[in-house]
XYZ file of C-alpha atoms in Angstrom:
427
model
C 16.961 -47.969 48.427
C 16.608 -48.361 44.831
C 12.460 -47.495 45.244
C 14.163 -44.090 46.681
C 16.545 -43.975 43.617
C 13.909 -44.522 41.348
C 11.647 -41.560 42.938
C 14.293 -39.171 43.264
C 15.271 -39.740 39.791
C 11.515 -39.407 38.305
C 10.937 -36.134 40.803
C 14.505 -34.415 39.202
C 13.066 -35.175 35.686
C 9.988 -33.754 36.161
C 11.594 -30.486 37.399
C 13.746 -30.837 35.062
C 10.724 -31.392 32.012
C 8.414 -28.452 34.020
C 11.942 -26.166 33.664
C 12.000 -27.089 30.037
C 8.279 -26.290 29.419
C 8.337 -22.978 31.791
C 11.576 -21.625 29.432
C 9.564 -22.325 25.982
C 6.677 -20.469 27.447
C 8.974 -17.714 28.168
C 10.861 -17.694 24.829
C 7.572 -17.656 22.921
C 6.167 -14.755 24.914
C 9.731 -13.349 24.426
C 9.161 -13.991 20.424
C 5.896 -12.597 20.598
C 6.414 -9.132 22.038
C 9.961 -9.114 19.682
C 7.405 -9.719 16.709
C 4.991 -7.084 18.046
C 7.497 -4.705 18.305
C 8.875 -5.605 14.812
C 4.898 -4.890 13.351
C 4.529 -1.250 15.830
C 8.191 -0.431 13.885
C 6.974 -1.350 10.343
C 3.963 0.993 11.177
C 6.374 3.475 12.200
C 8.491 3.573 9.179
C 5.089 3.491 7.053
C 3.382 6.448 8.445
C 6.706 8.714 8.560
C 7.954 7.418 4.564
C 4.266 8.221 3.228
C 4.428 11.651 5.612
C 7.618 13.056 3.532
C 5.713 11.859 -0.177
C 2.802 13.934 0.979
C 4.939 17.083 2.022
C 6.446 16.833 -1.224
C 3.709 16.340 -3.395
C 2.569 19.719 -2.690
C 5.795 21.265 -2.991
C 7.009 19.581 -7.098
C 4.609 21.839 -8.652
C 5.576 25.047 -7.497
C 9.508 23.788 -7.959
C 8.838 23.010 -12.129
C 6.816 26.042 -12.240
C 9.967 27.998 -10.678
C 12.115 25.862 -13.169
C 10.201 26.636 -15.953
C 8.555 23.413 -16.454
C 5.380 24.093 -17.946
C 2.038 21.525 -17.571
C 2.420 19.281 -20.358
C 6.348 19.094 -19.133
C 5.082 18.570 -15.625
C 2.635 15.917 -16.661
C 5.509 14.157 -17.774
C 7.392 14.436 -14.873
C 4.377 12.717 -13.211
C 4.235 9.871 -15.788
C 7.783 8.923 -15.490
C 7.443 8.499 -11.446
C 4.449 5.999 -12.317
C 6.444 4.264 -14.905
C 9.278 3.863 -12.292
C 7.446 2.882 -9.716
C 4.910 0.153 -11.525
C 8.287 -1.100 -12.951
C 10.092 -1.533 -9.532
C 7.507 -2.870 -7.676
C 8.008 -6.137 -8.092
C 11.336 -6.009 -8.669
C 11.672 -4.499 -4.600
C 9.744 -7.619 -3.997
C 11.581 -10.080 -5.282
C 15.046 -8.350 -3.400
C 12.624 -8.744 -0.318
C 11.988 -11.865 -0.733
C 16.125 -12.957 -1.737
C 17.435 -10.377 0.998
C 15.038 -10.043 3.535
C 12.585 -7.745 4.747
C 15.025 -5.618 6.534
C 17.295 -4.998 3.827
C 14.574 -4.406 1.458
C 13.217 -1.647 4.019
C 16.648 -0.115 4.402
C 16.811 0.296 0.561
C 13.531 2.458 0.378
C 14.313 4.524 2.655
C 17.672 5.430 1.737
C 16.311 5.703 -1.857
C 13.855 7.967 -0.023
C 16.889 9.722 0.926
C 18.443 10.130 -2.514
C 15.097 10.979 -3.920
C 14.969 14.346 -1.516
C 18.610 15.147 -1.441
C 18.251 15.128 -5.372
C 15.116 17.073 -5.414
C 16.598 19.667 -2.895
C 19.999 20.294 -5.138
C 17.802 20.453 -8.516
C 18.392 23.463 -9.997
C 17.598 22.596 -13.601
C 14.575 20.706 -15.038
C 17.240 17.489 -16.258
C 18.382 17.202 -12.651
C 14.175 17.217 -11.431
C 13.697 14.482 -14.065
C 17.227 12.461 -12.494
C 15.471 12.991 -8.713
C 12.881 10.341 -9.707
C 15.092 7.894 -10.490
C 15.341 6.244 -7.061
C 11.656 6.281 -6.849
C 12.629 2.302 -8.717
C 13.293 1.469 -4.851
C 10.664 3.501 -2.993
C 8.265 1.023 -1.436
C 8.150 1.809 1.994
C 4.562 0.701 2.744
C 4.804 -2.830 0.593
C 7.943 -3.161 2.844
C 5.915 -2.489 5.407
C 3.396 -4.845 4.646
C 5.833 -8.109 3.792
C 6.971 -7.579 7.443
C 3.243 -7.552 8.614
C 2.705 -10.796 6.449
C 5.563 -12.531 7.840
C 5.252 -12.160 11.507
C 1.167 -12.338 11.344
C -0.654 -15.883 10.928
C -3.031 -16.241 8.191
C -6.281 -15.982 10.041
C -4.611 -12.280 11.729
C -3.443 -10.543 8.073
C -5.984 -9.218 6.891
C -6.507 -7.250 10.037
C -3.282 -6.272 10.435
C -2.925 -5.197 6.865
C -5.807 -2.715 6.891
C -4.280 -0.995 10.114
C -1.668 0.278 7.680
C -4.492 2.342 6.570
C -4.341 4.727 9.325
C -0.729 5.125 8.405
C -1.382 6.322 5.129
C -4.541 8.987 6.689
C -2.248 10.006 9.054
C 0.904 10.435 6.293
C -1.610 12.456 4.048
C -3.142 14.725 6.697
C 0.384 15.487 8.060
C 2.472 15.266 4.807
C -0.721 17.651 3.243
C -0.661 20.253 5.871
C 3.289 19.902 6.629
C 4.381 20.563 3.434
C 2.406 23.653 3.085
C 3.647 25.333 6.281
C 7.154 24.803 5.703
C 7.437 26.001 2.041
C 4.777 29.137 3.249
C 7.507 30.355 5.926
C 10.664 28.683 5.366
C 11.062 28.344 1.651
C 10.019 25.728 -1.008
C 13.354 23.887 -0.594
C 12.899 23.260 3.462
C 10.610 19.983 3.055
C 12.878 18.790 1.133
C 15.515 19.012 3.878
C 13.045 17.546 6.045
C 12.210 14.850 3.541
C 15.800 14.132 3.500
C 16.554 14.069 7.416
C 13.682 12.001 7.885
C 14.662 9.579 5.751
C 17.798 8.833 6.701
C 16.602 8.399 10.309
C 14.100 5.596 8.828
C 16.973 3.698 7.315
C 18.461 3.623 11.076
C 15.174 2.681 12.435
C 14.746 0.101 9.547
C 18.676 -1.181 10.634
C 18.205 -1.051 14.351
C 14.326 -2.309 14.878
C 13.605 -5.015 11.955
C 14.696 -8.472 12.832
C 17.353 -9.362 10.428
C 15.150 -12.551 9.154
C 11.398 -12.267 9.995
C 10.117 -15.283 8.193
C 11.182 -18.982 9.243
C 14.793 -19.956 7.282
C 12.704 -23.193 5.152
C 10.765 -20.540 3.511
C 14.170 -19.128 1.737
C 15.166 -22.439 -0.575
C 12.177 -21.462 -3.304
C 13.830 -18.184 -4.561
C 16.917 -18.102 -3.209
C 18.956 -19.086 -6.644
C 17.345 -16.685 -8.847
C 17.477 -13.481 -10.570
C 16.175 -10.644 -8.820
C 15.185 -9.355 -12.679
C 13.578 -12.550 -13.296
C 10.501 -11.602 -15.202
C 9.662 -15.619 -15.661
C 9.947 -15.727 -11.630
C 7.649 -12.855 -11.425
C 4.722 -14.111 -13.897
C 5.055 -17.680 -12.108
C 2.880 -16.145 -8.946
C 0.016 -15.662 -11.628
C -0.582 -19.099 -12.244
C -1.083 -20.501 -8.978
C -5.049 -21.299 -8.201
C -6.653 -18.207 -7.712
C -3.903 -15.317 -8.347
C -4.739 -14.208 -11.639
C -8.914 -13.840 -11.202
C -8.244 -12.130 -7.933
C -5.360 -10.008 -9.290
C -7.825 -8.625 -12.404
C -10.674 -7.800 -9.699
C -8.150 -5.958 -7.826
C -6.968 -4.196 -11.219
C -10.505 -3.362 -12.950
C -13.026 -2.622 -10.174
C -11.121 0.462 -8.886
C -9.585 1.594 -12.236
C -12.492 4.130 -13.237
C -12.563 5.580 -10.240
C -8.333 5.429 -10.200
C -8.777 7.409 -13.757
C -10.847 10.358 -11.758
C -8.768 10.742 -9.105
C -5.946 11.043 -11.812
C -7.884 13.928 -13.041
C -9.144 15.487 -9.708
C -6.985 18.220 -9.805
C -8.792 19.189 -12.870
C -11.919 18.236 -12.180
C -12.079 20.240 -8.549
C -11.448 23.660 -10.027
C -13.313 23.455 -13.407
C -16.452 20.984 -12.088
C -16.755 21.503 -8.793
C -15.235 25.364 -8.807
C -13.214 24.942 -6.046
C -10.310 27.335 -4.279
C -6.551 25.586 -3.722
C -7.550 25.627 -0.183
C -10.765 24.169 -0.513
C -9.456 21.333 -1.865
C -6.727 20.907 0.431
C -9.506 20.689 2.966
C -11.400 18.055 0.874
C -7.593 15.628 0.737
C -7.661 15.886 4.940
C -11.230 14.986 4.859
C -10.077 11.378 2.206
C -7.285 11.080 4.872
C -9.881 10.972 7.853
C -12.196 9.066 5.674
C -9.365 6.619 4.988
C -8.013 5.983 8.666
C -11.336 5.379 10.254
C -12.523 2.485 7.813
C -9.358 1.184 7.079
C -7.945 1.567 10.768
C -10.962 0.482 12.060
C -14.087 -0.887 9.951
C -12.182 -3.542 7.687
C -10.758 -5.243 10.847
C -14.084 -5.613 12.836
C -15.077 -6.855 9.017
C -12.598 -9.529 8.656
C -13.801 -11.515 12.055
C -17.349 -11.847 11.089
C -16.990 -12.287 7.397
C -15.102 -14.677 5.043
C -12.923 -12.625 2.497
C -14.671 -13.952 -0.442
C -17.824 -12.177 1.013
C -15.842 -8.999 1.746
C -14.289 -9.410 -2.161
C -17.856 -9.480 -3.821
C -19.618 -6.822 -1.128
C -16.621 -4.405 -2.191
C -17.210 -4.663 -5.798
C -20.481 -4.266 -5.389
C -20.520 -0.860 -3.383
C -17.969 -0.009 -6.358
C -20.639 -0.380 -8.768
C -22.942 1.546 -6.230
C -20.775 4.461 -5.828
C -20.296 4.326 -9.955
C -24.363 4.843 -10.263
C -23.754 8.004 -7.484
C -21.181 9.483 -9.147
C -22.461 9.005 -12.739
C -25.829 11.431 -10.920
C -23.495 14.092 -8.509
C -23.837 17.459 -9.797
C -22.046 19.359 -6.516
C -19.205 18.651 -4.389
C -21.425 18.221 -1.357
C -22.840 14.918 -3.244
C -19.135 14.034 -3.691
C -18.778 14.537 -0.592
C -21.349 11.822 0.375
C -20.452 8.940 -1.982
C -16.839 9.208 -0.695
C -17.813 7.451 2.328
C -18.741 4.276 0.603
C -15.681 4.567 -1.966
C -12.955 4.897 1.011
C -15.255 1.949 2.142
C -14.909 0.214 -1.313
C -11.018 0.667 -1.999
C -10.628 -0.067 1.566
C -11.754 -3.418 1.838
C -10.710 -3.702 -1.996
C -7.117 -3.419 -1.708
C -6.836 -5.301 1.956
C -8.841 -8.090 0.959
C -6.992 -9.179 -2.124
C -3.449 -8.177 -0.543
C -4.591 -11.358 2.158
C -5.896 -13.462 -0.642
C -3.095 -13.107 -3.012
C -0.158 -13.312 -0.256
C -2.235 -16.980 0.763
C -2.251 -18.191 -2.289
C 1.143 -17.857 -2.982
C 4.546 -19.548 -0.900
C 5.261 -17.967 1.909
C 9.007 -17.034 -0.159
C 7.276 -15.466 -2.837
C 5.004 -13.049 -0.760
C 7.445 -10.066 -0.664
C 7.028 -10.410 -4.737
C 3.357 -10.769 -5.018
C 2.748 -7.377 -2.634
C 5.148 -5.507 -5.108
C 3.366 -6.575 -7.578
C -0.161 -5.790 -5.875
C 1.863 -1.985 -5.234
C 2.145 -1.647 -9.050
C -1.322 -1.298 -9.191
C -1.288 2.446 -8.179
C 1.587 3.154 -10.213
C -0.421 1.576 -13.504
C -3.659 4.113 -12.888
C -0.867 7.254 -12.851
C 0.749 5.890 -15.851
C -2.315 5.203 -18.144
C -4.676 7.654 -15.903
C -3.445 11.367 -17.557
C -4.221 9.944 -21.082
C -7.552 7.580 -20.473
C -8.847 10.238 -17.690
C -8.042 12.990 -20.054
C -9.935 11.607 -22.899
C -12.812 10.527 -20.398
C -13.158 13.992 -19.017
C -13.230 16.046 -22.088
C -15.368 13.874 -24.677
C -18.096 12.857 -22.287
C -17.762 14.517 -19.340
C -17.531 13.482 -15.447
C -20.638 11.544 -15.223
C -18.422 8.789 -17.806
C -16.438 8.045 -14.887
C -19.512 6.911 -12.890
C -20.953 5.178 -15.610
C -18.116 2.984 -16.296
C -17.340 2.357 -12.850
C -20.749 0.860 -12.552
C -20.823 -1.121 -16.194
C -17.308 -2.680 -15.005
C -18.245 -3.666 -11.333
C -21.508 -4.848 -12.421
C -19.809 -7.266 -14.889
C -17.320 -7.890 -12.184
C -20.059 -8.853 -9.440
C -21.759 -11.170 -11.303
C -18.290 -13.184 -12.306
C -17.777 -13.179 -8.524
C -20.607 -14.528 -7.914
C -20.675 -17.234 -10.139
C -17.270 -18.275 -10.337
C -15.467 -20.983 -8.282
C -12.296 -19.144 -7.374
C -10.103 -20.852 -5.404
C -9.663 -19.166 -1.723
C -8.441 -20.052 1.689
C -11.468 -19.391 3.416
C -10.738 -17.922 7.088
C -12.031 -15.583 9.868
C -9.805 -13.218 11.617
C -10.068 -15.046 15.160
């Protein structure tokens, strides 16, 4: 009787362990299509937030010129976005990091929101100056990628990160074209509107989709006391291993060619002699450019290579496409060498977002991508006066040449230097 007991009891706890087992299976599966969904969202918001900057890039010039803002004025109007945005980069990460990805998402896009409905009542050059202001908060593709780094494991970010490259192709093809339609027929105010619409239906896909708290709750205790303002909180990323040398790669080997893009606008009527059209044509063929490689390339990259191969080969196709550009004379040999830059800048700014969000806590990652976003915002801000210089005193070939002096410097510290990485494959 008891022998019966004893083998009833065992058979009822293994049903009762295989239950157990078969729930977990189904809660992780149930976590993993909840964390795909999150990513597909994140992607989402991303593509549509970079969509409405495009349209509206193409619209602020003709608005100051109808407000009487003349070039120098308008230049400035430029430089005090930059200055905004390098400064609130890593402040939005650090309010990411303290408040969570969701509510750090929710406040770009509704300072996406502010930033059109401001732009769409401005009616006087102070007021266009005021409708930058929330640009301090717009982030939407760092926000973007803290959720990617949260819910993705180490060996999968990299990956993951570059597919938010066919966001931004996709944002500047439709933004480009978009924003010329609707201010052709509707008026130069209707993108705007747009702008502003979309927007606010990103903050409700921001509250409804993102998971209130995508990264586990140990990770929180690290930052959780301080200041979002903390400057000492900020610069203490820098000196784990690693940060800093990658951080000044990621800075320097793109900055030349970050000072001619500045100064493209310029340099595509006066160098290369070509129409308004003509060069919107030229922006949808970056924005293809950009979507296949980093869509598509850099992820079949990061499962055969480590990412401190992928860190020198990009600086070293930098310093190739310097040596092309320092020798184009047309805009069909521009033309060519953009293939390897989109290539280079790429791989560039993937690579180092996955080293430098590795090398840091997992609580301090929403930081160190807001800082890695500054990076843009630091070319716009210094590129009008360096480019400017550049472009006048020595010419466009300057640009090549010191894209190739500074990567070649750059290559060889790479390759002789024993910096610090979490070596991994994308599996």
């Amino acid at each position: 009787m008891s022998a019966m007991n004893a083998k009833a009891s065992s058979e009822g706890e293994e049903e009762a362990l295989g239950m157990k087992t078969e729930t977990l299976g189904e809660s992780r599966y149930s976590g993993e299509v909840k964390r795909g969904q999150a990513i597909l969202v994140a992607y989402l918001i991303a593509t549509l937030e970079l969509t409405f900057l495009f349209m509206q890039m193409g619209v602020v010039p003709y608005l100051a010129k109808s407000l009487g803002l003349d070039s120098v004025g308008f230049g400035y109007l430029q430089t005090t976005f930059g200055v905004l945005q390098l400064v609130g980069g890593p402040i939005f990460g650090r309010f990411a990091d303290q408040f969570g990805t969701r509510a750090a998402l929710i406040l770009s896009c509704a300072s996406g929101s502010a930033f059109f409905l401001l732009m769409s009542i401005s009616t006087s050059i102070p007021l266009l100056f005021l409708s930058r202001l929330p640009g301090v908060f717009m982030h939407g593709l760092p926000g973007a990628q803290k959720v990617i780094t949260d819910l993705t494991a180490p060996s999968q970010r990299a990956d993951a990160l570059g597919k938010l490259g066919l966001c931004f192709g996709i944002g500047m093809i439709i933004g480009s074209a978009l924003g010329g339609v609707l201010s052709t027929k509707f008026g130069i105010f209707v993108p705007l509107y747009v702008g502003l619409v979309g927007n606010l239906i990103n903050t409700v896909i921001a509250m409804v989709w993102i998971p209130l708290q995508a990264k586990p709750k140990s990770d929180h205790h690290v930052t959780e006391n301080s200041n979002v303002f903390s400057i000492r909180e900020i610069l203490r990323l820098m000196k784990f291993p690693g940060v800093m040398e990658v951080f000044m790669v990621k800075v320097f080997a793109g900055l030349p060619i970050g000072l001619f893009l500045v100064m493209f606008s310029i340099i595509s009527m006066e160098f290369f002699g070509l129409e308004a059209v003509e060069s919107g044509y030229l922006m949808s063929y970056f924005g293809v450019l950009q979507m296949v490689i980093q869509g598509l390339v850099v992820g079949k990259l990061t499962k055969h290579c480590t990412e401190r191969t992928l860190l020198r080969l990009s600086v070293f196709v930098f310093a190739g496409v310097g040596l092309g550009m320092a020798l184009m004379r047309t805009v069909w040999h521009y033309c060519i060498i953009a293939v390897p830059l989109m290539f280079a800048f790429s791989t560039l700014g993937t690579i180092t977002d996955s080293i430098l969000t590795k090398a840091v806590p997992s609580s301090d990652t929403g930081t160190m991508l807001g800082i890695c976003a500054s990076v843009q915002p630091l070319t716009r801000t210094v590129g009008p006066t360096i480019g400017g210089v550049l472009y006048k005193q020595f010419g466009v070939s300057s640009f090549g040449y010191l894209q190739l002096i500074v990567n070649v410097g750059l290559f060889v510290y790479l390759l002789k230097s024993k910096i610090p990485l979490r070596e991994m494959k994308n599996q």
